[in-house]
XYZ file of C-alpha atoms in Angstrom:
321
model
C -3.639 -10.520 -2.419
C -7.107 -12.058 -2.444
C -8.403 -13.466 -5.746
C -11.227 -11.464 -7.417
C -13.691 -14.238 -6.562
C -12.747 -14.252 -2.876
C -12.819 -10.455 -2.756
C -16.314 -10.401 -4.296
C -17.481 -12.835 -1.602
C -16.097 -10.539 1.108
C -17.842 -7.558 -0.463
C -21.129 -9.477 -0.590
C -20.765 -10.313 3.105
C -19.554 -7.023 4.476
C -20.952 -4.274 2.263
C -24.037 -3.167 4.181
C -27.513 -4.246 3.213
C -29.603 -3.664 0.024
C -28.141 -6.599 -1.979
C -31.089 -6.455 -4.402
C -30.083 -2.949 -5.472
C -26.479 -4.025 -5.939
C -27.709 -6.795 -8.249
C -29.819 -4.306 -10.240
C -26.689 -2.256 -10.825
C -25.194 -5.210 -12.694
C -28.043 -5.272 -15.205
C -27.214 -4.145 -18.758
C -27.759 -0.437 -19.411
C -28.273 0.448 -15.736
C -27.714 4.136 -15.071
C -27.396 6.756 -12.360
C -28.557 10.361 -12.302
C -27.483 13.479 -10.434
C -30.154 16.168 -9.945
C -28.693 19.616 -9.457
C -28.940 23.263 -10.488
C -28.032 24.412 -13.979
C -25.184 26.401 -12.436
C -23.715 23.347 -10.698
C -24.151 21.182 -13.816
C -22.357 23.853 -15.859
C -19.414 23.778 -13.443
C -19.224 19.967 -13.405
C -19.185 19.688 -17.182
C -16.870 22.598 -17.974
C -14.342 21.775 -15.253
C -14.489 18.002 -15.698
C -14.717 17.596 -11.925
C -17.063 16.018 -9.388
C -16.931 17.619 -5.957
C -17.306 15.611 -2.759
C -18.421 17.370 0.423
C -17.603 16.499 3.989
C -20.154 14.216 5.660
C -20.730 16.852 8.325
C -21.793 19.339 5.639
C -24.547 17.110 4.278
C -28.071 18.482 3.841
C -29.146 16.949 7.135
C -26.594 15.912 9.743
C -29.326 13.958 11.551
C -28.883 11.316 8.819
C -25.575 10.319 10.421
C -27.206 10.047 13.837
C -30.048 7.973 12.369
C -27.558 5.485 10.912
C -25.658 5.296 14.173
C -28.823 4.618 16.197
C -29.886 1.828 13.800
C -26.476 0.174 13.845
C -25.884 0.272 17.600
C -29.389 -0.913 18.417
C -28.923 -3.950 16.148
C -25.395 -4.696 17.378
C -26.318 -4.506 21.059
C -29.442 -6.616 20.583
C -28.684 -9.917 22.360
C -30.508 -12.011 19.755
C -29.037 -10.278 16.691
C -25.744 -8.592 17.481
C -25.137 -11.115 20.259
C -25.303 -13.924 17.722
C -22.681 -12.258 15.556
C -20.450 -11.504 18.527
C -20.659 -15.094 19.724
C -19.761 -16.408 16.276
C -16.735 -14.141 15.841
C -15.534 -14.573 19.434
C -15.659 -18.331 18.863
C -13.069 -17.889 16.104
C -10.985 -15.160 17.734
C -11.636 -14.879 21.507
C -12.221 -11.249 22.493
C -12.776 -10.192 18.866
C -16.011 -8.286 19.554
C -14.556 -6.261 22.402
C -11.566 -5.258 20.311
C -13.843 -4.397 17.372
C -16.116 -2.107 19.387
C -13.011 -0.418 20.813
C -11.751 0.298 17.287
C -15.213 1.510 16.287
C -15.399 3.966 19.195
C -11.970 5.316 18.235
C -12.602 5.449 14.497
C -16.196 6.699 14.206
C -15.575 10.374 15.123
C -12.590 10.635 12.771
C -14.487 8.805 10.040
C -17.336 11.305 10.273
C -14.940 14.276 10.344
C -12.727 13.124 7.469
C -15.162 11.427 5.089
C -16.405 13.016 1.878
C -19.490 12.139 -0.151
C -21.222 12.748 -3.409
C -24.692 11.406 -4.148
C -26.388 9.839 -7.161
C -29.764 8.219 -7.741
C -30.771 5.146 -9.708
C -32.280 6.184 -13.051
C -34.968 4.114 -14.792
C -35.943 4.130 -18.499
C -39.405 5.579 -17.883
C -37.709 8.673 -16.401
C -35.778 9.483 -19.592
C -38.325 12.009 -20.838
C -39.297 13.904 -17.678
C -36.981 12.869 -14.870
C -38.470 12.288 -11.429
C -40.874 14.872 -10.034
C -39.913 14.351 -6.380
C -36.216 14.861 -7.188
C -36.882 18.060 -9.145
C -38.832 19.373 -6.168
C -36.201 18.430 -3.614
C -32.943 19.231 -5.397
C -33.627 21.328 -8.480
C -36.980 23.166 -8.260
C -35.791 26.052 -10.454
C -33.417 25.897 -13.431
C -32.716 22.267 -12.640
C -30.640 19.805 -14.617
C -30.352 16.025 -14.373
C -27.065 14.448 -15.467
C -27.679 10.805 -16.431
C -24.526 8.668 -16.421
C -23.610 5.055 -17.078
C -23.207 2.739 -14.094
C -20.303 0.674 -15.474
C -17.551 2.727 -13.746
C -19.196 2.007 -10.378
C -18.903 -1.734 -10.978
C -15.150 -1.621 -11.564
C -12.484 -2.479 -8.975
C -12.257 0.790 -7.011
C -9.273 -0.021 -4.802
C -6.930 2.040 -6.982
C -9.247 5.048 -6.858
C -9.527 4.875 -3.072
C -13.265 5.678 -3.101
C -16.161 3.258 -3.119
C -19.920 3.349 -3.716
C -22.763 1.977 -1.632
C -26.562 2.050 -1.876
C -28.437 3.861 0.854
C -30.592 1.645 3.082
C -34.002 3.126 3.891
C -35.630 2.187 7.172
C -35.692 2.582 10.931
C -34.102 0.459 13.647
C -36.502 -2.489 13.222
C -36.019 -2.780 9.455
C -32.286 -2.286 9.827
C -32.091 -5.016 12.493
C -33.999 -7.449 10.260
C -31.608 -6.903 7.355
C -28.623 -6.974 9.705
C -29.816 -10.343 10.979
C -29.999 -11.664 7.411
C -26.464 -10.428 6.829
C -25.333 -12.344 9.941
C -26.841 -15.530 8.473
C -24.737 -15.001 5.354
C -21.582 -14.394 7.388
C -22.092 -17.532 9.476
C -22.713 -19.572 6.307
C -19.187 -18.656 5.177
C -17.570 -20.018 8.331
C -14.679 -21.710 6.529
C -13.721 -18.530 4.718
C -14.060 -16.460 7.897
C -11.892 -18.895 9.850
C -9.184 -18.611 7.179
C -9.171 -14.796 7.425
C -6.479 -13.197 9.638
C -8.022 -11.320 12.551
C -6.698 -7.899 11.526
C -8.226 -8.300 8.054
C -11.537 -9.465 9.480
C -11.537 -6.495 11.847
C -11.030 -4.160 8.883
C -13.969 -5.653 6.963
C -16.293 -5.509 9.974
C -15.272 -1.957 10.865
C -15.813 -0.874 7.283
C -19.301 -2.407 7.351
C -20.174 -0.544 10.538
C -18.922 2.816 9.317
C -20.646 2.592 5.932
C -23.873 1.678 7.736
C -23.699 4.981 9.601
C -23.333 7.034 6.417
C -25.703 5.041 4.196
C -28.873 4.642 6.263
C -31.817 7.046 5.922
C -35.424 7.266 7.056
C -37.892 5.138 5.097
C -39.719 8.247 3.908
C -36.828 9.015 1.534
C -36.791 5.656 -0.248
C -38.081 7.047 -3.548
C -34.731 8.827 -3.900
C -33.032 5.443 -4.608
C -29.765 7.041 -3.560
C -26.200 5.758 -3.806
C -23.236 7.455 -2.177
C -19.642 7.655 -3.331
C -17.508 7.686 -0.204
C -13.887 8.766 0.263
C -11.938 8.867 3.538
C -8.418 10.205 2.899
C -7.333 9.403 6.470
C -8.094 5.749 5.767
C -7.065 5.367 2.104
C -5.180 8.072 0.244
C -6.060 8.306 -3.455
C -3.549 9.053 -6.192
C -6.098 10.975 -8.255
C -8.624 12.490 -5.829
C -7.372 15.902 -4.717
C -8.496 18.418 -2.107
C -9.324 22.101 -2.496
C -10.565 24.940 -0.294
C -13.707 26.558 -1.702
C -16.699 28.587 -0.593
C -20.095 26.898 -0.980
C -23.246 28.824 -0.130
C -21.088 31.334 1.716
C -19.350 28.674 3.857
C -15.582 28.176 3.351
C -14.761 24.458 3.440
C -12.517 21.700 2.136
C -13.788 19.476 -0.650
C -12.383 16.458 -2.477
C -12.374 16.333 -6.275
C -12.781 13.342 -8.592
C -11.568 14.180 -12.116
C -13.770 13.107 -15.019
C -11.144 11.462 -17.194
C -10.295 8.005 -18.471
C -7.430 6.718 -16.308
C -7.865 2.946 -15.731
C -4.471 2.605 -14.041
C -5.793 4.796 -11.216
C -9.342 3.435 -10.980
C -11.011 5.831 -13.423
C -12.302 3.505 -16.126
C -14.730 5.038 -18.607
C -15.287 8.202 -16.563
C -14.401 10.723 -19.264
C -17.429 12.722 -20.407
C -17.803 11.192 -23.905
C -18.052 7.697 -22.388
C -19.611 8.453 -18.998
C -22.419 10.922 -19.747
C -25.516 9.321 -21.287
C -27.913 12.273 -21.418
C -28.892 15.611 -19.876
C -32.476 16.406 -18.901
C -33.400 20.084 -18.527
C -35.868 20.356 -15.663
C -38.199 23.111 -14.420
C -37.039 26.432 -15.868
C -38.327 29.551 -17.585
C -35.416 29.316 -20.052
C -35.527 25.756 -21.444
C -34.231 26.546 -24.938
C -31.384 28.732 -23.654
C -30.239 25.987 -21.318
C -30.583 23.326 -23.995
C -28.431 25.228 -26.499
C -25.852 26.030 -23.818
C -25.452 22.439 -22.693
C -25.272 21.186 -26.289
C -22.360 23.557 -26.855
C -20.677 22.426 -23.626
C -20.894 18.785 -24.743
C -19.588 19.636 -28.208
C -16.606 21.434 -26.657
C -15.930 18.321 -24.552
C -15.915 16.116 -27.686
C -19.085 14.288 -26.639
C -20.494 12.618 -29.778
C -23.907 13.666 -31.110
C -24.522 16.329 -28.428
C -27.826 17.496 -29.960
C -29.357 14.098 -29.213
C -28.098 13.967 -25.631
C -29.807 17.060 -24.242
C -33.571 16.930 -23.602
C -36.078 19.339 -22.084
C -38.560 17.725 -19.717
C -41.325 20.358 -20.047
C -42.498 19.140 -16.654
C -45.318 21.404 -15.358
C -43.782 22.224 -11.984
C -44.567 25.712 -10.721
C -41.401 27.621 -9.857
C -41.116 30.000 -6.918
């Protein structure tokens, strides 16, 4: 097994793009937020479950195609992808051809059998009102923002079987520029790469490619500051994430469920509600006081300390339709 230091170096090299946002996550008191409807927030808190939907049931399937276009254009660019291929083929002859073969085999299954849930970076100045663009996009009426601590996302997630990644915002040119920077970092670690067995190196590279597909969006969405929690049961089976058949918006489908409990032995460290949930912001609604009292009672029933001082109404003047 790799030492934690070596593993962190691999993650730095092969987790796609946005290293500045990964560093921000390590800052004290960093937090995430999930904007949703009051109904969905009620179900999350009372069931103690986070639901993950299939990647093909995302709000916009074109996101997956956008990520694929950005990745393949960079990889097949002779000056960018060609440089990476030449470097890796110099260590393991034929490596690049074998890698692209695995990618072509794995990508369709990865898209079909990968489940996601989405969060957004939350900043202190948003504590009182939330973020207007997120209310409009995800919770325009009777909306709720669940603000949670980021510490569980910094823990070793191998036991959980799911992992988190920031979304990269940009088109093919911006993606290629960042991809080129990532290649510089990989080449600078030549000694470590040379000491890595080919099958392990293939796994890291394939993982980087597949995450790039799921975590790349158009630049216009960058104010969302999104992170995605990703789980692929065909690749890594979790001991605690379970599946269920449900109906969402009238569409029967399979989901995956992450329980909100403290279970460090299985990769759930500090994810019980009393430790995980930092605050609730009540968004645009005609019933702010009703929602506030309801969510205070929910937190009290879940043994969350000081629930009255964890639920806030934003009073944001957003016209509801």
